[in-house]
XYZ file of C-alpha atoms in Angstrom:
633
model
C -8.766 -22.639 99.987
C -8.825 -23.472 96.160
C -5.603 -21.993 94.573
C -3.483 -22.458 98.187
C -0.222 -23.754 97.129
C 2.592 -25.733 99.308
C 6.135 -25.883 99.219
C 7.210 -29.256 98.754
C 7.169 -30.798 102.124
C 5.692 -27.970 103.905
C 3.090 -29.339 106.303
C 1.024 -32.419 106.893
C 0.449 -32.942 103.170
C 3.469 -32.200 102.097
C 5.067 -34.844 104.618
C 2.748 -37.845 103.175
C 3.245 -36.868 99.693
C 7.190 -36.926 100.321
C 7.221 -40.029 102.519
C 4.223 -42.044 100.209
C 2.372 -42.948 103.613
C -0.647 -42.256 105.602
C -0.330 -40.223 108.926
C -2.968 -39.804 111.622
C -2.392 -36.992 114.283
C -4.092 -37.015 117.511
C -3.493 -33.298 118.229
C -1.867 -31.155 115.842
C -0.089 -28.941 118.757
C 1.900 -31.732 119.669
C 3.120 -31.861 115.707
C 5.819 -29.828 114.257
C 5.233 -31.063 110.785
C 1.813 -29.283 111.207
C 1.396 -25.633 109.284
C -1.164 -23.340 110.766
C -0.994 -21.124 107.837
C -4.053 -22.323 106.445
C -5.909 -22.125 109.323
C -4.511 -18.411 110.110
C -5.894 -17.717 106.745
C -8.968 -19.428 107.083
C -10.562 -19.045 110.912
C -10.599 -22.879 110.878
C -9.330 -24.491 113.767
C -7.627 -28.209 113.264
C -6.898 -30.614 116.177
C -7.541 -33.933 114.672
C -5.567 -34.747 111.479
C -6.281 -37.695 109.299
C -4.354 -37.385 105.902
C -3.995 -40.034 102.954
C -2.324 -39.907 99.873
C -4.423 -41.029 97.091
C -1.649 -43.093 94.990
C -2.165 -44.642 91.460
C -0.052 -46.444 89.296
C 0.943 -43.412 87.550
C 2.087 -42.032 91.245
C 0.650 -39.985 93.978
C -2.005 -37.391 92.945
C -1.877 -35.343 95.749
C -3.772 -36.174 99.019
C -7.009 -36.706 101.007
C -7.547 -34.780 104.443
C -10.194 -34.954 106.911
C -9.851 -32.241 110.090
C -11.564 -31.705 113.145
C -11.675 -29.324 115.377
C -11.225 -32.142 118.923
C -8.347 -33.970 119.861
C -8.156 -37.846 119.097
C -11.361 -37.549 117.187
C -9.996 -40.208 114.601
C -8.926 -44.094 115.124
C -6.526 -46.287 113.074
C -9.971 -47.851 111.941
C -10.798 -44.726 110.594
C -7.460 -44.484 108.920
C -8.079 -47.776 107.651
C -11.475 -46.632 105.948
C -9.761 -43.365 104.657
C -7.524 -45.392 102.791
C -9.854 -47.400 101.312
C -11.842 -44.535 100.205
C -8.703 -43.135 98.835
C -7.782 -45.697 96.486
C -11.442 -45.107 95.055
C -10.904 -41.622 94.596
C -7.584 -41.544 93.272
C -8.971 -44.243 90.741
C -11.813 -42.084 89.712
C -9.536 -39.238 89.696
C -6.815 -40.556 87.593
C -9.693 -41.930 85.565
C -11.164 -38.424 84.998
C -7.505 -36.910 84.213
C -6.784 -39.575 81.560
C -10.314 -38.513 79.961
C -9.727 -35.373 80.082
C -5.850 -35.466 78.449
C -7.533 -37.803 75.962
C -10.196 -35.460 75.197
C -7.489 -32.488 75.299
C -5.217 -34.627 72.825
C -8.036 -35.442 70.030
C -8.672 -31.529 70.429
C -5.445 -30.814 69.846
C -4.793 -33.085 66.931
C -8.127 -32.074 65.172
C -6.884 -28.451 65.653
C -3.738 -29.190 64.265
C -5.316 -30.814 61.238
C -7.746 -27.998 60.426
C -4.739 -26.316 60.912
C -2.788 -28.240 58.579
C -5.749 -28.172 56.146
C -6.291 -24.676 55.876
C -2.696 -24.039 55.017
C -1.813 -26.087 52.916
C -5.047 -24.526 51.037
C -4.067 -20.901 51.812
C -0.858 -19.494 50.654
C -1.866 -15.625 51.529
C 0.801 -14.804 54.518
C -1.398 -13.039 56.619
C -4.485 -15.020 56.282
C -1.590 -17.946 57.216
C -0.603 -16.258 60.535
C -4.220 -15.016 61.511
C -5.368 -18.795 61.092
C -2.695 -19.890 63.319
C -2.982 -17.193 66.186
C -7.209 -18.370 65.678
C -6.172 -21.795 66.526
C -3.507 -21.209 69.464
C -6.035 -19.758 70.853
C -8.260 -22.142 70.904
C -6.008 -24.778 72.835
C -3.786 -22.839 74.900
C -4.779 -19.982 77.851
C -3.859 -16.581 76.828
C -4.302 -12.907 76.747
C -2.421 -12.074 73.766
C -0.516 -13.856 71.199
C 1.860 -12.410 68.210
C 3.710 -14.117 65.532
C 7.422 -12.493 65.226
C 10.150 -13.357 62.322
C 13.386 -12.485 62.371
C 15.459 -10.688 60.085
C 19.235 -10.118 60.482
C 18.797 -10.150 64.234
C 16.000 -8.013 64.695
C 12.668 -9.706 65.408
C 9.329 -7.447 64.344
C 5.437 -8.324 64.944
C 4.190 -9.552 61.685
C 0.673 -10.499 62.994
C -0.945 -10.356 66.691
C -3.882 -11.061 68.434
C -4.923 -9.064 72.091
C -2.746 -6.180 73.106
C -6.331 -5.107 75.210
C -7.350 -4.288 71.662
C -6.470 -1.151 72.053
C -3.210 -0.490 70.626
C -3.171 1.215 67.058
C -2.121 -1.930 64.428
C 0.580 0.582 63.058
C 2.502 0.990 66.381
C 2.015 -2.274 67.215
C 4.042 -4.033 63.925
C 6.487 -1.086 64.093
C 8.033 -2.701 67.437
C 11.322 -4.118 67.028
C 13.442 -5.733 69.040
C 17.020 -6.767 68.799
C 17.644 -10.346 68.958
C 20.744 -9.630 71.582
C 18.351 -7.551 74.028
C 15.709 -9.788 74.981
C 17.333 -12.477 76.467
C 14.359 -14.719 75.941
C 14.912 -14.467 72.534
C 18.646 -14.986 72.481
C 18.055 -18.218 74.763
C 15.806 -19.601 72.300
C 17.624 -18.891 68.878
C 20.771 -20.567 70.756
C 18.631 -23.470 72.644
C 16.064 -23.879 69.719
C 13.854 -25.073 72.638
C 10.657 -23.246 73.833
C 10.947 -20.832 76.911
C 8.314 -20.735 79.613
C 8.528 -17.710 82.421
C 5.687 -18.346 84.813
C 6.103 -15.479 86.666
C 7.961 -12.029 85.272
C 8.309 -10.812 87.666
C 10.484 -13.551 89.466
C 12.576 -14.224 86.430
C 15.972 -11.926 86.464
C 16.581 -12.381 82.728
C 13.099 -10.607 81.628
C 13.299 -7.289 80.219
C 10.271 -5.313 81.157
C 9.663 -2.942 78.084
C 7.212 -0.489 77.888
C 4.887 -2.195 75.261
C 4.687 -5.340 77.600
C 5.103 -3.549 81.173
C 1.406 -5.412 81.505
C 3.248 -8.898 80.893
C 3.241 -11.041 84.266
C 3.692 -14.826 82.588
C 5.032 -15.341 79.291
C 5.645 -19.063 77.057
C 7.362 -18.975 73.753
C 8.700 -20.780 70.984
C 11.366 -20.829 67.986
C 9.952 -21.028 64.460
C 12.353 -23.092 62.735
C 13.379 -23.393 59.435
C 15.824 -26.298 59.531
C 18.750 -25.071 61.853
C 17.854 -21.565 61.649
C 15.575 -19.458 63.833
C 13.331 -17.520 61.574
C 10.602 -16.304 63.858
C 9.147 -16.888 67.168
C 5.317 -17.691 68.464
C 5.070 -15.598 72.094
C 1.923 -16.296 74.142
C 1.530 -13.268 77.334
C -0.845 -13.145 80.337
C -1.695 -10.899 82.588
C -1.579 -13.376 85.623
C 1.432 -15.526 86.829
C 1.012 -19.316 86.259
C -0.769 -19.923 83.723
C 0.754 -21.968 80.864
C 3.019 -25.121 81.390
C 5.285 -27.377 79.371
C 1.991 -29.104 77.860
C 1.140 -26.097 76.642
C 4.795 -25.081 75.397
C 4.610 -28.503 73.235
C 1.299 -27.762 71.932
C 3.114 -24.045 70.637
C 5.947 -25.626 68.973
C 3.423 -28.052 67.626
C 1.650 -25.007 65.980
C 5.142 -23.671 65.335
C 6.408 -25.968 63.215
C 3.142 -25.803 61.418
C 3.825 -22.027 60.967
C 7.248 -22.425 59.221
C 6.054 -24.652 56.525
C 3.231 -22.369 56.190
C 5.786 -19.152 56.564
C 7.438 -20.573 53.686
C 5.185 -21.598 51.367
C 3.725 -18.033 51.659
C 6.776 -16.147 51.515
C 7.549 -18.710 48.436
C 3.966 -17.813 47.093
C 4.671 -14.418 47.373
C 7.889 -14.482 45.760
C 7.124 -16.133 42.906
C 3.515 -14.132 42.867
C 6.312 -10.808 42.639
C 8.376 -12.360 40.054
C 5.488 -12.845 38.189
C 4.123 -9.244 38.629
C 7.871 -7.998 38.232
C 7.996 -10.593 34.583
C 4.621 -8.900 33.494
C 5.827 -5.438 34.159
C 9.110 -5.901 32.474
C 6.947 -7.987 29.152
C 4.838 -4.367 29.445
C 7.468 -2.205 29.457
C 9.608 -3.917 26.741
C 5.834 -3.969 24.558
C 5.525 -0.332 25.654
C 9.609 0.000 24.021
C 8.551 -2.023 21.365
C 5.340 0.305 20.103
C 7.906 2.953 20.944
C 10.185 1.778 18.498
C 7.695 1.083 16.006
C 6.501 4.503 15.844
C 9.835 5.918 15.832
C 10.960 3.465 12.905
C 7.857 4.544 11.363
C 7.961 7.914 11.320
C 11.407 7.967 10.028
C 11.591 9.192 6.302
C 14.217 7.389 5.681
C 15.046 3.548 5.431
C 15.721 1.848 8.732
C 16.356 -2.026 8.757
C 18.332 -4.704 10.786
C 20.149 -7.484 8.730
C 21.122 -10.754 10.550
C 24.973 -11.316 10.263
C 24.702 -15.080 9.776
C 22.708 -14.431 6.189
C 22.342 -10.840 6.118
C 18.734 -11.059 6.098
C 16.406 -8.227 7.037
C 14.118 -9.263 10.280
C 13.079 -5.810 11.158
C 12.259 -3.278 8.461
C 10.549 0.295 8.391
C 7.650 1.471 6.039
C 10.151 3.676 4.235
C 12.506 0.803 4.286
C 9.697 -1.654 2.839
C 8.445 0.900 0.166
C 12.220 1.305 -0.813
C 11.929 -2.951 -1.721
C 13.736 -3.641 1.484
C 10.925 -5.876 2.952
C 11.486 -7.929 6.061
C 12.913 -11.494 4.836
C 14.719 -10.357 1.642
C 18.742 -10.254 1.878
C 20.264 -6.763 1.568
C 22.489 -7.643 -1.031
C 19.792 -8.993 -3.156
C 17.432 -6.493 -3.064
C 19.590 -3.588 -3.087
C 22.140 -4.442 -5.376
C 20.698 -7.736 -7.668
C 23.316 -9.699 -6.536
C 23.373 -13.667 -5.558
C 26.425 -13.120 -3.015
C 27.139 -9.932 -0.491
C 28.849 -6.958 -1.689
C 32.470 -7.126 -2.031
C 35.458 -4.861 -3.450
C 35.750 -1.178 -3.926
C 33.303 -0.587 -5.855
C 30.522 -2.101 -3.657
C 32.251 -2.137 0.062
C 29.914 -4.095 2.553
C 29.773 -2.549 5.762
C 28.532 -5.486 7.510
C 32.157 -6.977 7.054
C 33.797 -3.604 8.125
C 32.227 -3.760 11.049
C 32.644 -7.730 11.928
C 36.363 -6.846 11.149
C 36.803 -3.457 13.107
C 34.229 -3.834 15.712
C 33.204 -0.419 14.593
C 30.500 1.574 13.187
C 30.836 1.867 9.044
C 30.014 4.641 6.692
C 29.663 3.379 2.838
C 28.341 5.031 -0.325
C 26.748 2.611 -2.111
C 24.512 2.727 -5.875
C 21.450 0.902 -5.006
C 18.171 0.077 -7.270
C 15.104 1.128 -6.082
C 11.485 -0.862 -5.974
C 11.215 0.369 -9.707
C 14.452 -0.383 -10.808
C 16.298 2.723 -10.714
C 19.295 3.627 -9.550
C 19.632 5.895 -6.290
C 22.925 6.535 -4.542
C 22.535 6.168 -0.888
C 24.350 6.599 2.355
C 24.507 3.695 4.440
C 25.090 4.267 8.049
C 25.682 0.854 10.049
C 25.794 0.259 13.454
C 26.425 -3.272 15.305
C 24.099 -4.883 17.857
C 26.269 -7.339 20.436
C 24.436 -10.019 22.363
C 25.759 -10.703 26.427
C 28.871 -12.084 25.297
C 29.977 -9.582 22.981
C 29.405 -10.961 20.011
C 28.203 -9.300 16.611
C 24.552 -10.513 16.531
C 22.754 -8.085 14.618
C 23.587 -4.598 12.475
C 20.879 -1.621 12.317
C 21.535 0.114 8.983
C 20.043 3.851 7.929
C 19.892 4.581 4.329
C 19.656 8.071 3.241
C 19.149 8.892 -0.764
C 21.633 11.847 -1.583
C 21.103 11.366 -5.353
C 20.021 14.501 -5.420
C 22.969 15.792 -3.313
C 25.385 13.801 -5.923
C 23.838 15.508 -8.476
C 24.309 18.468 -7.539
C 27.596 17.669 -6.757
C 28.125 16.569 -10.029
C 26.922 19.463 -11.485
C 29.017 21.799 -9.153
C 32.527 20.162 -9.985
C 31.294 20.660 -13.822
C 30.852 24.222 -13.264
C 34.249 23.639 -11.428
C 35.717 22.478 -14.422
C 34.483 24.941 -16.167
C 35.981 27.622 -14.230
C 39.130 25.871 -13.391
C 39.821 25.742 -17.578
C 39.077 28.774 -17.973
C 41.727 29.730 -15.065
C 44.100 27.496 -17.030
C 43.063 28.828 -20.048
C 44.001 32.207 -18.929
C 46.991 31.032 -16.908
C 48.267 29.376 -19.962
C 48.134 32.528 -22.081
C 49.939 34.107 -19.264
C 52.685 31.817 -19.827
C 52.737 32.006 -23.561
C 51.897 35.600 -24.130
C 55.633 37.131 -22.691
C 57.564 34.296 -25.056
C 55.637 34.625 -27.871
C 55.356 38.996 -27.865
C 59.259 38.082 -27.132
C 59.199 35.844 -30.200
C 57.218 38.196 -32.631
C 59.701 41.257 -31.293
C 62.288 39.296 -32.225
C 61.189 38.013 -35.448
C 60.222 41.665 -36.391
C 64.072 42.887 -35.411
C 65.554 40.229 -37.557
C 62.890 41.027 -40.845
C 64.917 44.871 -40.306
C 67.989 43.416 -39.463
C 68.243 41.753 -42.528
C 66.727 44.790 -44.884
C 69.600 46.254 -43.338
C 72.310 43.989 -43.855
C 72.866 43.431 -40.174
C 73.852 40.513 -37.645
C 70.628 38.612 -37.181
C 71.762 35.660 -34.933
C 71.452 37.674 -31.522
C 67.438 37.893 -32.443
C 67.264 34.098 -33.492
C 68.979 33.095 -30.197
C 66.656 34.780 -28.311
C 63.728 33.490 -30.311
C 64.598 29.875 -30.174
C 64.579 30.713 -26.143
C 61.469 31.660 -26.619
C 59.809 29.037 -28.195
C 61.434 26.743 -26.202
C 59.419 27.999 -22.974
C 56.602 27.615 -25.333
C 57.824 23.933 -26.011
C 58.167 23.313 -21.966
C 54.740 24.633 -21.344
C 53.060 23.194 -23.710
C 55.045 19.411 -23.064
C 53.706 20.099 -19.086
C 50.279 20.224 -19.568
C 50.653 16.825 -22.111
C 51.837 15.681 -19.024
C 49.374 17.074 -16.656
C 46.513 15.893 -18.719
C 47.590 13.448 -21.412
C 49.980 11.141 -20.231
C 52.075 8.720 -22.120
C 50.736 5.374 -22.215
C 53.144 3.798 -20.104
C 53.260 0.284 -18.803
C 53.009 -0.412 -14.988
C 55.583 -3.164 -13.358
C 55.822 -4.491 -9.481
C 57.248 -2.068 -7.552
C 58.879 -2.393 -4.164
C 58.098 1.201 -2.583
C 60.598 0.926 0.079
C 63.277 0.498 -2.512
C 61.885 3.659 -4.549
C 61.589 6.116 -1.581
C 64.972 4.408 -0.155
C 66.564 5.355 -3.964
C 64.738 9.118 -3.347
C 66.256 9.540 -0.257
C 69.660 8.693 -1.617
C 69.129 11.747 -3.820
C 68.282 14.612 -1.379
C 70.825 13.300 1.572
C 73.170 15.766 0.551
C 71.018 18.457 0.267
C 69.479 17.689 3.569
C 72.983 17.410 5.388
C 73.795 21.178 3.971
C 70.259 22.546 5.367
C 70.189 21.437 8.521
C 67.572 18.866 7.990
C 67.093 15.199 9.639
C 65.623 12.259 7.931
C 63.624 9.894 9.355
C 62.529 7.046 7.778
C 60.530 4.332 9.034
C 59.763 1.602 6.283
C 56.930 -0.930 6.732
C 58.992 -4.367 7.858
C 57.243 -6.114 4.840
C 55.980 -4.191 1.892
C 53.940 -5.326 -0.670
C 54.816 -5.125 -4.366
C 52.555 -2.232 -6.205
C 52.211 -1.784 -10.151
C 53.499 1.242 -10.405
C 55.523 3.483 -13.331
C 58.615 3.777 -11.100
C 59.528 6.856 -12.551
C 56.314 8.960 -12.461
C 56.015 7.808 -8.497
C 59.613 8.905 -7.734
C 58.876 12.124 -9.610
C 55.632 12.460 -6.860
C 57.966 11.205 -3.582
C 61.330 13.799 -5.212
C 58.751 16.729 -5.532
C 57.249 15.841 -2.222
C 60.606 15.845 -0.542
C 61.766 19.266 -1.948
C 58.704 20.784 -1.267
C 59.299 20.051 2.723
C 62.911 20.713 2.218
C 61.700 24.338 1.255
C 59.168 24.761 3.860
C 62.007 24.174 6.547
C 65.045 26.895 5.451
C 66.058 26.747 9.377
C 66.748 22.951 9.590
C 64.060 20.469 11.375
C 62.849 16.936 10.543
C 62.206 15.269 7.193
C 59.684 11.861 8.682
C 58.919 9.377 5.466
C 56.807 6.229 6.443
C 55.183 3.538 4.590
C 52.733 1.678 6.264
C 50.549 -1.440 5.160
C 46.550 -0.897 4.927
C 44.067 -3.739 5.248
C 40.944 -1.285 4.225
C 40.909 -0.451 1.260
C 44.003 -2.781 0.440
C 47.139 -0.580 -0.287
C 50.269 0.529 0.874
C 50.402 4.292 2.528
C 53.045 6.374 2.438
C 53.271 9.863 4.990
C 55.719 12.846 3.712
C 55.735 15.162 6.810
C 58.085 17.811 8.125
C 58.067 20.088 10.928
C 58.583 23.414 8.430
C 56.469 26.804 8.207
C 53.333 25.094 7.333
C 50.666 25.954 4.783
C 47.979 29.014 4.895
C 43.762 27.447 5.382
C 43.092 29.374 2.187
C 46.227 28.165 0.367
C 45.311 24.614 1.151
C 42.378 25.079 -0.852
C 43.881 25.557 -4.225
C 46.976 23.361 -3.098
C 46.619 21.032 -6.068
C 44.884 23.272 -9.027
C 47.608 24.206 -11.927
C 49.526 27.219 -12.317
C 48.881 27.850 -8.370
C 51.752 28.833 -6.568
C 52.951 30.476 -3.632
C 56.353 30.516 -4.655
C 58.628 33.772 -6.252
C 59.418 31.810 -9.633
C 57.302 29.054 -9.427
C 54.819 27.220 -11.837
C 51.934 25.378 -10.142
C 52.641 22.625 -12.092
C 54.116 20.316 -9.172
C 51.799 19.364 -7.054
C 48.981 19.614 -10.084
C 51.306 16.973 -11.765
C 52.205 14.815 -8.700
C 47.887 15.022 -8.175
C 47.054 14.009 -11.573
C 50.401 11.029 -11.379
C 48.447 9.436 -8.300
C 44.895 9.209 -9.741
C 46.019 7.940 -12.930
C 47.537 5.107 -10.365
C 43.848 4.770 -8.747
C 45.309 5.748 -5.597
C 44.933 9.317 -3.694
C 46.915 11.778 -2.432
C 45.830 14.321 0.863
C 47.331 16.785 2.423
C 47.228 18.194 6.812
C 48.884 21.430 7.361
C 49.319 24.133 10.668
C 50.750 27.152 9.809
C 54.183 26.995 12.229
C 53.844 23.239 12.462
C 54.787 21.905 9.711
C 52.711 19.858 7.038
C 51.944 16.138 6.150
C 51.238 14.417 2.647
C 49.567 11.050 2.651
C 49.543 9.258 -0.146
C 47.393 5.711 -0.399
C 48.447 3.826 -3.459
C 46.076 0.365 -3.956
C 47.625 -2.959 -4.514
């Protein structure tokens, strides 16, 4: 009969634990609160009913029933006795129960503290779970136990105990299940309160999946972390009443045990990960850092960063270093011999190009070398901005092209060379027709005169002659030794306005617009006004030419911050100039033109670098051409 369970009520038993009072029945026949079910199931047959109910302070315990098989076996003396006897047992058995709940409750709490112990000592996760599935076990009945968390509303196995011990470990923590499908899990993510299904099969929210088909009672409860359900603690048996809402407190007990744990671990871990991830990133920028070294090093030429604030080298090659550019030395002092950074034309610094443009700079610069000699370098600089932008750092590359220069040097001598011997020979050009036209002339008049003949015709044409000569000869003074002439402040708006003046006329009559687009505020220049209009006149007639079907004449002045000057565009939209004429655009006596005699541009070339300034020309055959002109202040 152990195990037999009653419906509240049901039966003699039921009745005097409902009613809290002894019954004695003479013949249980004559009863209707009398349930033959146990003696169906048992053989036995009951007549005689004497039942007690063995009451403590705490309430009724149950009940204590004598049977026999004749009718009116038992008195109200006997009833009497019963009772007495009762009291006894329900003492002894209350007694026994509160031993045994104290005994369960200093298990549980020295569980809970070796618990407690061992996780606060261990912050490995799995070791973690594994300790506290060890000691759930150890208090509460079950078959199989798993710790779940939960992450955006799927819940997977992290760590299990049982599963017959025969499932693979892979398949097992690949199971997922979705927070919304498993109404147990939904109730207790929404409830935060534990969830006890005695039987499964009697409960009409359980889902019976195919991993826990074998599932016939099942307790949980929420892991919480604060107001949010990370994780759940599920205890399954095979039978149907097993676990109760003792045990379901003694889960949640281990529970909340497992979320500190949970999170020092998962805390542990992260920081364990950041570490890894800090040492891998330290390795990688060492691994950069050797890298770079070894690049640097095996560069031939200098390579150095300067600090902006000082201009101090911190990171220097070997080439750099043998080149006395050691770390900790300024640029300009080394390089140069100078107590302040570079400055001016002569030495431009290209650390202040760049703070000023933002841009990479490009600078030849004449530097002295460990030994003391002078080397003219390239300087390539490049800036280094930190997270907000800002110009920290600049990498510089040196490369020594004094053997390029010299070369150079010694090319635009032969240059020289050959360009005076072109003018050389284009001079004789020009002098050889007047003066054979001079001689002829003279020779005509020596006969004219043995004659007695009219010798003013041949003197005319003589003095013609000589004054080509004259003109020729006063052009190349010009070209190549110019009057000393002093240089006043000159407003170059008002001197190309004045040019202007000059050729509107001529532009109206050949179809030709100007446009002219002076800087707002111009800057005075020491100029000689008249050798510059003579550049901006010849400019202007030369574009005039190159458009004989009308177009646009553009003049602009503009204001330049590096190197300080004023610049000044000539452009039209005319015929344009040949690649290979460009070439020999500027060189004396070179012309294109029927008539013409090289001596323009030559002139208006050698005007400008006697200025300091300098003069280029872009051309597209069709396009049309432009002159820039950069004049310093």
């Amino acid at each position: 009969m152990r195990g037999w369970r009653l419906a509240p009520g049901q039966g003699l038993i039921g009745w005097v634990l409902q009613h809290n009072q002894s019954l004695l029945v003479s013949d249980t026949r004559n009863d209707d609160r009398f349930f033959a079910g146990v003696d169906e199931m048992t053989g036995l047959v009951s007549r005689s009913v004497l039942t007690v109910p063995l009451r403590t302070i705490q309430g009724n315990l149950g009940a204590l029933q004598i049977l026999d098989k004749q009718i009116d076996k038992f008195s109200e003396a006997d009833l009497q006795l019963v009772e007495a006897l009762a009291d006894s047992v329900a003492a002894a058995i209350g007694n026994s129960r509160l031993f045994a709940a104290e005994r369960e409750h200093r298990r549980l709490a020295e569980v809970l503290r070796d618990t407690a112990t061992s996780l606060n000592q261990n912050l490995d996760l799995e070791q973690v779970l594994d300790f506290v599935l060890d000691n759930v076990k150890r208090i509460i009945p079950c078959d199989i136990v798993n710790i779940m968390l939960v992450d955006s509303g799927i819940a997977h196995i992290v760590r299990y105990h049982g599963f017959m011990d025969c499932a693979n470990e892979d398949d097992v923590k690949a199971l997922h299940f979705s927070i919304d499908d498993v109404p147990h899990f939904h109730r207790m993510i929404t409830s935060m309160q534990p969830c006890i299904i005695p039987d499964t099969s009697q409960d009409p929210d359980w889902v019976q999946l195919v991993p826990t088909h074998y599932v016939h009672s099942y307790i949980g409860v929420p892991i919480q972390r604060g107001k949010r359900t990370i994780g759940f603690i599920n205890i399954d048996n095979l039978t149907t009443n097993v676990v109760t809402a003792t045990h379901a407190k003694q889960l949640q007990d281990f529970a909340n045990q497992a979320a500190m744990a949970i999170r020092n671990a998962q805390l542990y871990q992260l920081s364990q990960q950041e570490v890894a991830n800090r040492l891998a990133a330290e390795k990688e920028v060492q691994q950069q850092n050797e890298f770079l070294n070894m690049v640097m090093s095996s560069l031939t030429h200098p390579f150095y960063v300067v600090d902006v604030k000082d201009y101090s080298i911190i990171i220097a090659n070997e080439a750099a270093r043998k080149a006395g550019l050691p770390k900790g030395s300024t640029c300009y002092a080394v390089t140069h011999g100078r107590s302040t950074p570079c400055d001016g034309k002569e030495h431009p610094c290209p650390i202040k190009q760049i703070l000023k443009t933002h841009q990479p700079a490009t600078v030849e610069h004449l530097h002295h070398d460990s030994a003391g000699n002078q080397r003219n370098v390239m300087v390539y600089s490049y800036p280094i901005h930190d997270e907000n932008g800002a110009i920290t750092q600049i990498i510089e590359y040196t490369m020594d092209i004094t053997e390029q220069v010299l070369s150079k040097q010694m090319l635009i001598q032969s240059e020289k060379f050959a360009a005076t011997g072109k003018m050389a020979a284009a001079v004789a050009h020009e002098i050889k027709n007047p003066l054979q036209s001079l001689l002829g002339c003279l020779s005509l008049a020596q006969e004219a005169v043995k004659d007695g003949r009219e010798t003013g015709k041949y003197f005319d044409v003589a003095r013609d002659s000589v004054k080509r000569i004259s003109g020729t000869v006063t052009q190349m003074r010009e070209l190549y030794r110019p009057a000393a002439v002093n240089k006043e402040p000159v407003d170059i708006n008002v001197l190309l306005d004045r040019m202007l003046t000059l050729i509107e006329k001529r532009c109206e009559e050949s179809g030709v617009e100007i446009i002219w687009k002076p800087v707002k505020e111009s800057l005075p220049l020491m100029l000689v006004f008249d050798e510059i209009h003579q550049v901006f006149l010849n400019l202007a007639l030369n574009a005039l030419e190159a458009m004989p079907n009308g177009g646009e004449l553009h003049v602009e002045t503009a204001f330049v911050e590096e190197p300080a000057g004023m610049q000044v565009v000539v452009a039209d939209n005319g015929v344009g100039i040949a690649p290979d004429v460009l070439d020999h655009i500027f060189e004396p006596f070179y012309t294109t033109k029927s008539g013409g005699s090289g001596l323009g541009l030559a002139t208006s070339f050698g005007i400008i670098k006697r200025h300091g300034g300098q003069i280029d020309v872009a051309s597209k055959e069709g396009a049309g051409s432009a002159f820039t002109v950069w004049l310093p202040l």
